[in-house]
mmCIF file of C-alpha atoms in Angstrom:
data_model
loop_
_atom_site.group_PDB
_atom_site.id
_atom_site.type_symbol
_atom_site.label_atom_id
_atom_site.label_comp_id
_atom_site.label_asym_id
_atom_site.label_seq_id
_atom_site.Cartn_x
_atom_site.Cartn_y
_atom_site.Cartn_z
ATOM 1 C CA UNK A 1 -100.441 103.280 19.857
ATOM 2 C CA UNK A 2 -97.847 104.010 22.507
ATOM 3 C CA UNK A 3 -94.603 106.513 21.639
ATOM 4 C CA UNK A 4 -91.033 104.702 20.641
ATOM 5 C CA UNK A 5 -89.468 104.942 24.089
ATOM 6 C CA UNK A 6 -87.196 107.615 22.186
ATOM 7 C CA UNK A 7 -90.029 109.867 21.917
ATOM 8 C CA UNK A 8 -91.871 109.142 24.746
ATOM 9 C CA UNK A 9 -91.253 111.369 28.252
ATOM 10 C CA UNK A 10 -88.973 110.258 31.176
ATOM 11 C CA UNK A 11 -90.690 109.728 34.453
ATOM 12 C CA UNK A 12 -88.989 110.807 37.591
ATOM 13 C CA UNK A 13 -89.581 108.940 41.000
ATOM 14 C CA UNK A 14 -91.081 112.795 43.017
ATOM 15 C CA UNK A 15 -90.225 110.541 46.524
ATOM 16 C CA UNK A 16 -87.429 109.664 48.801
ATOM 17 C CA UNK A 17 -88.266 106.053 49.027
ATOM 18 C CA UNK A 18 -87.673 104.304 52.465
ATOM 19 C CA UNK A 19 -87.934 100.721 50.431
ATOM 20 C CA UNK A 20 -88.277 99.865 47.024
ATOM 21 C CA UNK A 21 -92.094 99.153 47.573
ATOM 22 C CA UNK A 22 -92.533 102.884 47.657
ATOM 23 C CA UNK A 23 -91.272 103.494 44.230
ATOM 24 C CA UNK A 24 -93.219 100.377 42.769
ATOM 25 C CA UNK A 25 -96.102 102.162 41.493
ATOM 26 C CA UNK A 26 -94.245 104.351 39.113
ATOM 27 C CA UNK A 27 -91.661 101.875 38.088
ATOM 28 C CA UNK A 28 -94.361 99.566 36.926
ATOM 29 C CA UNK A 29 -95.827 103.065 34.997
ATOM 30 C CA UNK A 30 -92.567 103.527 33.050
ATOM 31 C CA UNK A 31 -92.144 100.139 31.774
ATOM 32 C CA UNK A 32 -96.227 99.558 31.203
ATOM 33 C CA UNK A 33 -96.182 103.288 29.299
ATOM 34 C CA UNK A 34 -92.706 102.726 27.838
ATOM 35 C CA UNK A 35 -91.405 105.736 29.177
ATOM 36 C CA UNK A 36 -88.220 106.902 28.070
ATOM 37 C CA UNK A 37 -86.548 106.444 31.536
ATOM 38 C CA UNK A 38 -87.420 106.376 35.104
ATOM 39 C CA UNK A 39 -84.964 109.142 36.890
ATOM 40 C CA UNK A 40 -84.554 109.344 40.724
ATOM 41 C CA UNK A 41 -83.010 112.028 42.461
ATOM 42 C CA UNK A 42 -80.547 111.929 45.514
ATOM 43 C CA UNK A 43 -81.910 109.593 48.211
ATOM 44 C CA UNK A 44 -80.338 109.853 51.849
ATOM 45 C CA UNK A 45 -82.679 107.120 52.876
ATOM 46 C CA UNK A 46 -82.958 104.634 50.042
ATOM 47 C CA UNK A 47 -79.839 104.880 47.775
ATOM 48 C CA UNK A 48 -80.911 105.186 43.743
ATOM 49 C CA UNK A 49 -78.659 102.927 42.716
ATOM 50 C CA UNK A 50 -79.765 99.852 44.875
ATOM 51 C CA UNK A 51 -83.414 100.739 44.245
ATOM 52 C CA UNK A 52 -82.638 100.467 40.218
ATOM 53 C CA UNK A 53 -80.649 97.130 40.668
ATOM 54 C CA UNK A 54 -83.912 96.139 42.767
ATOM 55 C CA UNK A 55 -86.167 96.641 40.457
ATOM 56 C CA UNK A 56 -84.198 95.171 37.972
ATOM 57 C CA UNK A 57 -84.166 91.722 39.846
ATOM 58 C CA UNK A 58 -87.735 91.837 40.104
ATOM 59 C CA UNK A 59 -87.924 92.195 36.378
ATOM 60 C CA UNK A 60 -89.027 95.703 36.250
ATOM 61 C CA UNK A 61 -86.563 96.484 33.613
ATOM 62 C CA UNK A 62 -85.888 100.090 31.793
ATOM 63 C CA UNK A 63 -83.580 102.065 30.976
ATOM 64 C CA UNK A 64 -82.785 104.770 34.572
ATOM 65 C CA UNK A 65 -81.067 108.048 35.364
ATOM 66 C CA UNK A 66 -79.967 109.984 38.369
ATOM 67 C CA UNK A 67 -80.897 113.245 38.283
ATOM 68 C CA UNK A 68 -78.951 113.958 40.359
ATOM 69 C CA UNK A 69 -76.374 112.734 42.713
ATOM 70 C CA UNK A 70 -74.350 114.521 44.756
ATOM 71 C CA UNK A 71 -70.504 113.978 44.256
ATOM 72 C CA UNK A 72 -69.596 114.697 47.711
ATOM 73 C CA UNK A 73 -70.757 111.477 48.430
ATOM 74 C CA UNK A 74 -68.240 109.622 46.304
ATOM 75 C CA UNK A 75 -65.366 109.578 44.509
ATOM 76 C CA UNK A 76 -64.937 109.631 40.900
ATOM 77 C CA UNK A 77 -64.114 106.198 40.541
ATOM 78 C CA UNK A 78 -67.319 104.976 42.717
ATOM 79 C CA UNK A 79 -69.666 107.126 40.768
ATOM 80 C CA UNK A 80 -68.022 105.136 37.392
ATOM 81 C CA UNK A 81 -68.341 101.663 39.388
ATOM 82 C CA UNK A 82 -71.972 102.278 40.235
ATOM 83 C CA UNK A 83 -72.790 103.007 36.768
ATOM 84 C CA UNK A 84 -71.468 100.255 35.053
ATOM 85 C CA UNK A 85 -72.397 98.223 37.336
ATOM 86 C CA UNK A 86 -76.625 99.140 36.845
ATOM 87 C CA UNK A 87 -75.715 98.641 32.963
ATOM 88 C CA UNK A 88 -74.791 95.414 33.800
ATOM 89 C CA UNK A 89 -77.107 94.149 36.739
ATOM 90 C CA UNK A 90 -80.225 95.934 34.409
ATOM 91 C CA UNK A 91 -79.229 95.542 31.267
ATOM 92 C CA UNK A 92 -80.904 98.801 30.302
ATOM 93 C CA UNK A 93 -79.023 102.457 29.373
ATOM 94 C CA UNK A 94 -77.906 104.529 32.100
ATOM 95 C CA UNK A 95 -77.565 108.341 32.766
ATOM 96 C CA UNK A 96 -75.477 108.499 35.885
ATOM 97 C CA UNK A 97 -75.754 112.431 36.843
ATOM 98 C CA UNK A 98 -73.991 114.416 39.373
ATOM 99 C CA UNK A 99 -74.170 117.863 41.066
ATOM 100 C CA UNK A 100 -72.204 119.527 43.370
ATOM 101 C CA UNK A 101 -74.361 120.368 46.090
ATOM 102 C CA UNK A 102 -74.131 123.043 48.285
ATOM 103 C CA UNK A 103 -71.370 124.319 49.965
ATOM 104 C CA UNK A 104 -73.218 123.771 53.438
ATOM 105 C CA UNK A 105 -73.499 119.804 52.491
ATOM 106 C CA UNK A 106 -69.991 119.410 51.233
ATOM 107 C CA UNK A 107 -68.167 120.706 54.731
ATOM 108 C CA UNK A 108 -70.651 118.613 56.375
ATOM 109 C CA UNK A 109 -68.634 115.834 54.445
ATOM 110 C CA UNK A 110 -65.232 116.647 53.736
ATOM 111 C CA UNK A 111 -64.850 119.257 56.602
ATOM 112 C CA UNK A 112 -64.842 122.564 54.061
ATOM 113 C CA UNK A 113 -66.946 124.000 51.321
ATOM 114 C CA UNK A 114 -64.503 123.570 47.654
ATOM 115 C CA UNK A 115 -63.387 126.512 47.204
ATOM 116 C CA UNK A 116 -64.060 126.163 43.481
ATOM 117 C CA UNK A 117 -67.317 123.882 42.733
ATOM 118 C CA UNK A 118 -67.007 124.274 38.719
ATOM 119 C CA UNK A 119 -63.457 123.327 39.321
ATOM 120 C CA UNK A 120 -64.066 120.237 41.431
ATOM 121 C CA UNK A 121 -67.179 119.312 38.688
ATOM 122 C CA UNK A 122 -64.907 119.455 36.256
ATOM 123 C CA UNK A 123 -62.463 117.333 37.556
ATOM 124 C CA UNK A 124 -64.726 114.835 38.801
ATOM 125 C CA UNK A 125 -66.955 114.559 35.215
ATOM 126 C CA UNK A 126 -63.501 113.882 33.240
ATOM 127 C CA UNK A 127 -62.394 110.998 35.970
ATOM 128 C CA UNK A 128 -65.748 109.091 35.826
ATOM 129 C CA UNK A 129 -65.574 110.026 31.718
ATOM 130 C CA UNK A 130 -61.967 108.736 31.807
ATOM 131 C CA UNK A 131 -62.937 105.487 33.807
ATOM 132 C CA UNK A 132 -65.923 104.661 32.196
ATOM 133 C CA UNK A 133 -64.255 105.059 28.624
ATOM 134 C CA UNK A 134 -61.645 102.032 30.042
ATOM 135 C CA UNK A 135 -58.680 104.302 30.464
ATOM 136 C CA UNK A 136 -57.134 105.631 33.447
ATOM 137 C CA UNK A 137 -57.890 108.528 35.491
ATOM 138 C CA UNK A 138 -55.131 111.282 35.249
ATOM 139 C CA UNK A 139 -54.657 112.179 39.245
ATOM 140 C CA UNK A 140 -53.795 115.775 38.383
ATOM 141 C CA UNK A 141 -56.927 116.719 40.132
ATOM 142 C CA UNK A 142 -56.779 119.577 43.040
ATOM 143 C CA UNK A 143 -60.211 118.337 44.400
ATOM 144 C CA UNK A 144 -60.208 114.556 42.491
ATOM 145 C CA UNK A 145 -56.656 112.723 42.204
ATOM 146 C CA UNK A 146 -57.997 109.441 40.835
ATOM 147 C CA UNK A 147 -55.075 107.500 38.873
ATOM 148 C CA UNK A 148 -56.431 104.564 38.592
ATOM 149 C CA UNK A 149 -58.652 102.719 36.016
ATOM 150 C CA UNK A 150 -62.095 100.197 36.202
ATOM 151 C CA UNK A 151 -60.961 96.244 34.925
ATOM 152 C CA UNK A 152 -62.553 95.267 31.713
ATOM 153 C CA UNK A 153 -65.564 93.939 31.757
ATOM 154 C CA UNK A 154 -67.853 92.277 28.729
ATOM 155 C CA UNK A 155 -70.664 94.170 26.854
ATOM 156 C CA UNK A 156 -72.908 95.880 28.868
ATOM 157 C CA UNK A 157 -75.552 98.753 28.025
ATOM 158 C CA UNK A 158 -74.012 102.161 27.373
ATOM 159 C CA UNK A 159 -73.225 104.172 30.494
ATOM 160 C CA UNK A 160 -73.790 108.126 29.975
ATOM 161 C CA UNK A 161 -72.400 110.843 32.176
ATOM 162 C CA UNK A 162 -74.714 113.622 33.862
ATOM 163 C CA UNK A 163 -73.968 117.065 34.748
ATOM 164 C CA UNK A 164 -76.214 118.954 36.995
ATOM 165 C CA UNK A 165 -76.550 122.091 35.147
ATOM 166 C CA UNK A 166 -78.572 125.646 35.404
ATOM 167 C CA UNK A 167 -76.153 128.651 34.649
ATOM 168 C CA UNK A 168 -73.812 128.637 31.781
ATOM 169 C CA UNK A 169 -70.918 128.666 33.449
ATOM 170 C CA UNK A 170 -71.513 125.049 34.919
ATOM 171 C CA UNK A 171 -72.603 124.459 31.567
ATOM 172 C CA UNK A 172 -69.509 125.302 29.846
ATOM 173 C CA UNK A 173 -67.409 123.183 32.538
ATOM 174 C CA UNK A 174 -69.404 120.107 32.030
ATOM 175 C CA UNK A 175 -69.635 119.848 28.097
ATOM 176 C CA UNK A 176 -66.111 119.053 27.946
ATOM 177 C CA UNK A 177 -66.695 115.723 29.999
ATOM 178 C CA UNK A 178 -70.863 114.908 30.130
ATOM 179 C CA UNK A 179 -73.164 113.486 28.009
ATOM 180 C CA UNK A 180 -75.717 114.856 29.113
ATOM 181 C CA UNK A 181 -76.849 118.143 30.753
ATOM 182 C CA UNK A 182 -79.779 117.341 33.661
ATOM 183 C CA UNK A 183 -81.474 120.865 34.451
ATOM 184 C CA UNK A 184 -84.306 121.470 36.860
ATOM 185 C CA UNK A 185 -87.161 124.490 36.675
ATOM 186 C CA UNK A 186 -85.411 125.701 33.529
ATOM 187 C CA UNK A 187 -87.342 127.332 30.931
ATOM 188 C CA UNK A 188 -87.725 126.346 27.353
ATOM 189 C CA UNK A 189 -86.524 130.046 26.128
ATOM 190 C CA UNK A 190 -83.982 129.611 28.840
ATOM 191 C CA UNK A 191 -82.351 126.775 27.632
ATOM 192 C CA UNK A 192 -82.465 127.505 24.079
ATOM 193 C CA UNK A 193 -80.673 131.028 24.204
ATOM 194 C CA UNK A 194 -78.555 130.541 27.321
ATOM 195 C CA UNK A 195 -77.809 126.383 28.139
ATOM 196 C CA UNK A 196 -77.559 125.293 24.717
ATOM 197 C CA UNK A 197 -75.019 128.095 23.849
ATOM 198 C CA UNK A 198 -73.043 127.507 26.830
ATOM 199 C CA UNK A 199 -72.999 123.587 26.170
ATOM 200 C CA UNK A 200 -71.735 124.192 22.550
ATOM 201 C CA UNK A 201 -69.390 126.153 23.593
ATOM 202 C CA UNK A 202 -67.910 124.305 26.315
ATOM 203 C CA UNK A 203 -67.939 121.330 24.321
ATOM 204 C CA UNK A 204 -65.051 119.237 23.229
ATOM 205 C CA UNK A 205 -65.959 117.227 20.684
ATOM 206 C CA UNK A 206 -69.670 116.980 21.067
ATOM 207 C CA UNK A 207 -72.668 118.919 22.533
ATOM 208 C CA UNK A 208 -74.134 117.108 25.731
ATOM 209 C CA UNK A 209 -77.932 116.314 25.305
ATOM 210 C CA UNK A 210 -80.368 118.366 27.447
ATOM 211 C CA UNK A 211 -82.439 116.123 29.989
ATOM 212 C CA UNK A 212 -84.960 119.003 31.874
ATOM 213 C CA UNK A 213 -86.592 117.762 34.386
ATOM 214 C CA UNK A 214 -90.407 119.323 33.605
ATOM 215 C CA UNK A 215 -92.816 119.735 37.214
ATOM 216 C CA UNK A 216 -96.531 119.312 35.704
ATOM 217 C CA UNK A 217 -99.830 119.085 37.650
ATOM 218 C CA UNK A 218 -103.610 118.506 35.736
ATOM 219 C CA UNK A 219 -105.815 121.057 36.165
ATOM 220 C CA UNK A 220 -109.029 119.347 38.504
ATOM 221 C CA UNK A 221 -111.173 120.418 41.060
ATOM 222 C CA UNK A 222 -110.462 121.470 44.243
ATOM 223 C CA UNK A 223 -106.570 121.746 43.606
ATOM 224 C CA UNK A 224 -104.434 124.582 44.037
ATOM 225 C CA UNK A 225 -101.584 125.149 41.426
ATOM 226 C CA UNK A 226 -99.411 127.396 43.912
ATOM 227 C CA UNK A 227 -100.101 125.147 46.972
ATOM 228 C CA UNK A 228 -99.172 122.104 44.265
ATOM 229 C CA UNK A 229 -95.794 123.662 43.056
ATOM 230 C CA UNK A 230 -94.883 125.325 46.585
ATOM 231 C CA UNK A 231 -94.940 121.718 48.111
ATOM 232 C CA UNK A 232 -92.256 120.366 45.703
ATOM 233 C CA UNK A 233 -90.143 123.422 44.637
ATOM 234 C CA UNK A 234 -89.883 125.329 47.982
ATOM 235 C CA UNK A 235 -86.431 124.074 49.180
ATOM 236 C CA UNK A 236 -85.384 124.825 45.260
ATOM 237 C CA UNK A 237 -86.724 128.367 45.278
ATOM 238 C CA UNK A 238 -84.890 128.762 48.655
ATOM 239 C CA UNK A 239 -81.623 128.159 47.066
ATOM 240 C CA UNK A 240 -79.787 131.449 45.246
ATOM 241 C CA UNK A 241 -78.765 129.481 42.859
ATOM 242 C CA UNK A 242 -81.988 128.740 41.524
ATOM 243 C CA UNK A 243 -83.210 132.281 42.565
ATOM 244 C CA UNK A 244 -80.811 133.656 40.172
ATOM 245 C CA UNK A 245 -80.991 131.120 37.328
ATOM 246 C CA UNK A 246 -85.275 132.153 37.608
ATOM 247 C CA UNK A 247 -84.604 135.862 37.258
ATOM 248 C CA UNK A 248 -82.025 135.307 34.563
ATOM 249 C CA UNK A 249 -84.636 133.298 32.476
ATOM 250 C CA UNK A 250 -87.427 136.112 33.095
ATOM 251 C CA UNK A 251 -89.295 134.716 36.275
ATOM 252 C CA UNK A 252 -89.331 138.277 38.815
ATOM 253 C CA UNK A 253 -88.609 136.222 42.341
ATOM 254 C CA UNK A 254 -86.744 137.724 45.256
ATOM 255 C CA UNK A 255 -85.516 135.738 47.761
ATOM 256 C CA UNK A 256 -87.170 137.290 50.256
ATOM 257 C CA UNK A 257 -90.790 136.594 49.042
ATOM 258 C CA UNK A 258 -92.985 134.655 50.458
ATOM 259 C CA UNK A 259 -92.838 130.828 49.490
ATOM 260 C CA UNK A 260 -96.295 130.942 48.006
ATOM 261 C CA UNK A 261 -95.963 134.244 46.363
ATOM 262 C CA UNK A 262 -92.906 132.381 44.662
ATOM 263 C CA UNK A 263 -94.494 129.592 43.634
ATOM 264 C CA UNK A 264 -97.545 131.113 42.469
ATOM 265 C CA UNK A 265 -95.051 132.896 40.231
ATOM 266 C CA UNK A 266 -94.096 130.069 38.491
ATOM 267 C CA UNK A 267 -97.077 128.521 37.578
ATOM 268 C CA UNK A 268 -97.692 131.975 36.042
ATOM 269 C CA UNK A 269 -94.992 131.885 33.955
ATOM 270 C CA UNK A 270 -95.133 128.502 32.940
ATOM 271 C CA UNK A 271 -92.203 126.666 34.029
ATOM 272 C CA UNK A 272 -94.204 124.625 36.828
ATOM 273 C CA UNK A 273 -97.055 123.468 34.364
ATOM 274 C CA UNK A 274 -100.710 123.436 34.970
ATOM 275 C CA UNK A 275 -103.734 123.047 32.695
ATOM 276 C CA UNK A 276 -105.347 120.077 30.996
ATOM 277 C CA UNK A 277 -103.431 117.504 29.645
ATOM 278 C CA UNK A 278 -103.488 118.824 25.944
ATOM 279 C CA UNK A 279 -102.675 122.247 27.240
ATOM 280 C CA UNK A 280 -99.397 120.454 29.356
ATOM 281 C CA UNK A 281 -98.635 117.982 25.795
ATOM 282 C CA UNK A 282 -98.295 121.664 24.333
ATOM 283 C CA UNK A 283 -96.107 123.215 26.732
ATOM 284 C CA UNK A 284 -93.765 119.935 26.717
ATOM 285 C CA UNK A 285 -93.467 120.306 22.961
ATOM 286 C CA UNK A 286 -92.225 124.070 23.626
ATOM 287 C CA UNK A 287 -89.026 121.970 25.577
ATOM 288 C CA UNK A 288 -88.152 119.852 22.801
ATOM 289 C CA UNK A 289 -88.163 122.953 20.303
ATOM 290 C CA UNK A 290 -85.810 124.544 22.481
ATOM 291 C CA UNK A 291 -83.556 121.861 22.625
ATOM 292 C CA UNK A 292 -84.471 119.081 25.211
ATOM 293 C CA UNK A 293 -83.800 115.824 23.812
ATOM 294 C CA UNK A 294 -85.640 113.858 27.329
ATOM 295 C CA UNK A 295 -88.014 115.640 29.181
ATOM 296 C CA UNK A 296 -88.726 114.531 32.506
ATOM 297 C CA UNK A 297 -92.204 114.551 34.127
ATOM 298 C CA UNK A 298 -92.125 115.248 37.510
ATOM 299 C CA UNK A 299 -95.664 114.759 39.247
ATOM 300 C CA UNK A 300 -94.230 115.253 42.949
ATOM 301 C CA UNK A 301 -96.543 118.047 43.601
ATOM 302 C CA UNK A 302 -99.737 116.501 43.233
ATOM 303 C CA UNK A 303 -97.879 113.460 45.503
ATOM 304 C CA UNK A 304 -97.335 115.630 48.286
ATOM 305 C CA UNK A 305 -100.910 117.360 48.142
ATOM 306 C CA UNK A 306 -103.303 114.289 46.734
ATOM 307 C CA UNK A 307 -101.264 111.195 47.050
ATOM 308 C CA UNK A 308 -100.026 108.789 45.017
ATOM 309 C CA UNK A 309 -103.423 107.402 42.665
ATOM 310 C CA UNK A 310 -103.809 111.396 42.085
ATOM 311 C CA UNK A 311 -100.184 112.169 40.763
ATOM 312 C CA UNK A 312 -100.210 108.699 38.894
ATOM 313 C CA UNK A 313 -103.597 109.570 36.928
ATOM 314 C CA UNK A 314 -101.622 112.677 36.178
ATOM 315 C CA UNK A 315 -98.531 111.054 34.466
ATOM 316 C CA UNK A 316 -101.523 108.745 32.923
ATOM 317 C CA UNK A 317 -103.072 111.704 31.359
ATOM 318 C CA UNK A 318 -99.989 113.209 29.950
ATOM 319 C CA UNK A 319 -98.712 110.800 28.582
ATOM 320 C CA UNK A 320 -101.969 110.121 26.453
ATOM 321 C CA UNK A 321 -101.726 114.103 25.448
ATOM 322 C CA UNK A 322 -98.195 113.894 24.421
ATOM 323 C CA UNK A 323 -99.364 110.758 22.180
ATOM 324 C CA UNK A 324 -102.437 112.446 21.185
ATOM 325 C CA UNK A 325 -100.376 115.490 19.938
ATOM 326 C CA UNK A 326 -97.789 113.516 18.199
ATOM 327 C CA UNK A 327 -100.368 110.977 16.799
#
């Protein structure tokens, strides 16, 4: 008997898709294995938000998240447009979830890094908040000055806000506005004594949900777990930011390792997840004791290193384990 789609895992699209047809396979997945959500990432070839509306029209309806945006490429009140608007065309929840990027990608765009990225987070999670809650925007922003407000609409599914988060100072800034917290190669200890903390405390009048997005890979012949994680995490690992957040949570990387050395260190530790499926059911129950309310499968690994039928048979798999285990 399949999980409530409460309890069940999310399943996140591991692909830039050039068309819609590219993203088919684990669309179809999600609604067949009532997944709790199909995610999607930033796409600088085939938007998220189009895709969703897509696959919506084609009657692949469920409930979707991004996980995440990048703000740079909108403003506050076209992130809250975009939302409602997939509640409305899909009928299904929505986690609309933004980062800030790196500084590198926002002077590509705006012609200088913000000075302040918690600052400009800040400001843009209250303005979509602000919009989305049918009010007005307050235009006090130094990065955002949105003073305007979305028209009414009817009843449409419920529209959540998103914060990238992995350090608890971004943390802090976005419980006062988001909904939800969307974290990336964060461990279970990790987010119970450092994110959840920093959430609570940050929060104004409610803790945001944790939504960790969870890179797993079933142990089979002839694959290798650091080749696996290396092929999907590399750019991450490259990134200080996630170098830090790593060696904050326990994980020993330098920046100056070698890729493989990196990733072989963390399917060592656990936070990229290899074994058999019961072993992986296990580890995802570790998340939700810590504190993740959605836990995201990402199977992107195996994609890039066996294809598509391989890293589908994995999501297959795991999801029987998790129902096994809760069974």
């Amino acid at each position: 008997m399949p999980l409530p789609p409460r309890a069940a895992p999310a399943v996140m699209i591991p692909l830039q898709p050039e068309s819609p047809d590219d993203v088919l396979p684990f669309a179809e997945f999600a609604v067949r294995r009532r997944a709790r959500r199909l995610w999607m990432g930033q796409s600088l070839r085939c938007d998220a938000a189009q895709i969703f509306a897509h696959l919506a029209g084609g009657g692949l309806r469920v409930a979707v998240g991004t996980g995440v945006s990048l703000m740079a490429l909108r403003t506050p009140y076209d992130a809250a447009l975009q939302a409602r608007s997939l509640a409305l065309v899909t009928g299904r929840p929505v986690v609309a979830g933004y980062g800030t990027a790196t500084p590198a990608f926002v002077a590509s765009l705006h012609g200088e890094p913000w000075a302040s990225a918690r600052t400009a987070a800040g400001e843009f999670l209250a303005a979509m908040r602000a919009l989305l809650d049918g009010g007005e925007a307050d235009g006090r922003g130094t990065y955002h000055r949105v003073r305007a407000a979305l028209p009414p609409t009817g009843p449409h599914a419920v529209v959540e806000v998103g914060a990238g988060v992995l350090r608890p100072a971004m943390a802090r800034t976005a419980a006062a506005s988001a909904d939800v917290a969307v974290s990336w190669l964060t461990p279970p200890d990790y987010v119970r004594d450092v994110l959840v903390p920093a959430l609570t405390a940050g929060a104004d009048l409610r803790t945001p949900r944790v939504a960790t997005v969870v890179h797993v890979a079933v142990d089979r012949p002839g694959r290798d777990p650091a080749r696996i994680a290396d092929s999907v995490v590399a750019a991450h690992l490259g990134a200080g930011h996630y170098v830090d957040m790593l060696r904050r949570a326990g994980v020993p990387l330098r920046a100056t390792d070698d890729p493989l050395v990196k990733a072989k260190q963390l399917v060592e530790s656990g936070v990229f997840v290899f074994g058999d499926p019961p072993h992986i059911a296990r580890e995802l129950a570790r998340y939700t004791s810590a504190g993740v309310d959605e836990i995201v499968l990402n199977t992107g690994g195996v994609l890039f290193t066996h294809g598509e039928r391989e890293s589908l048979a994995d999501l297959e798999d795991v999801f029987t384990a998790v129902e096994e285990l809760h069974g």
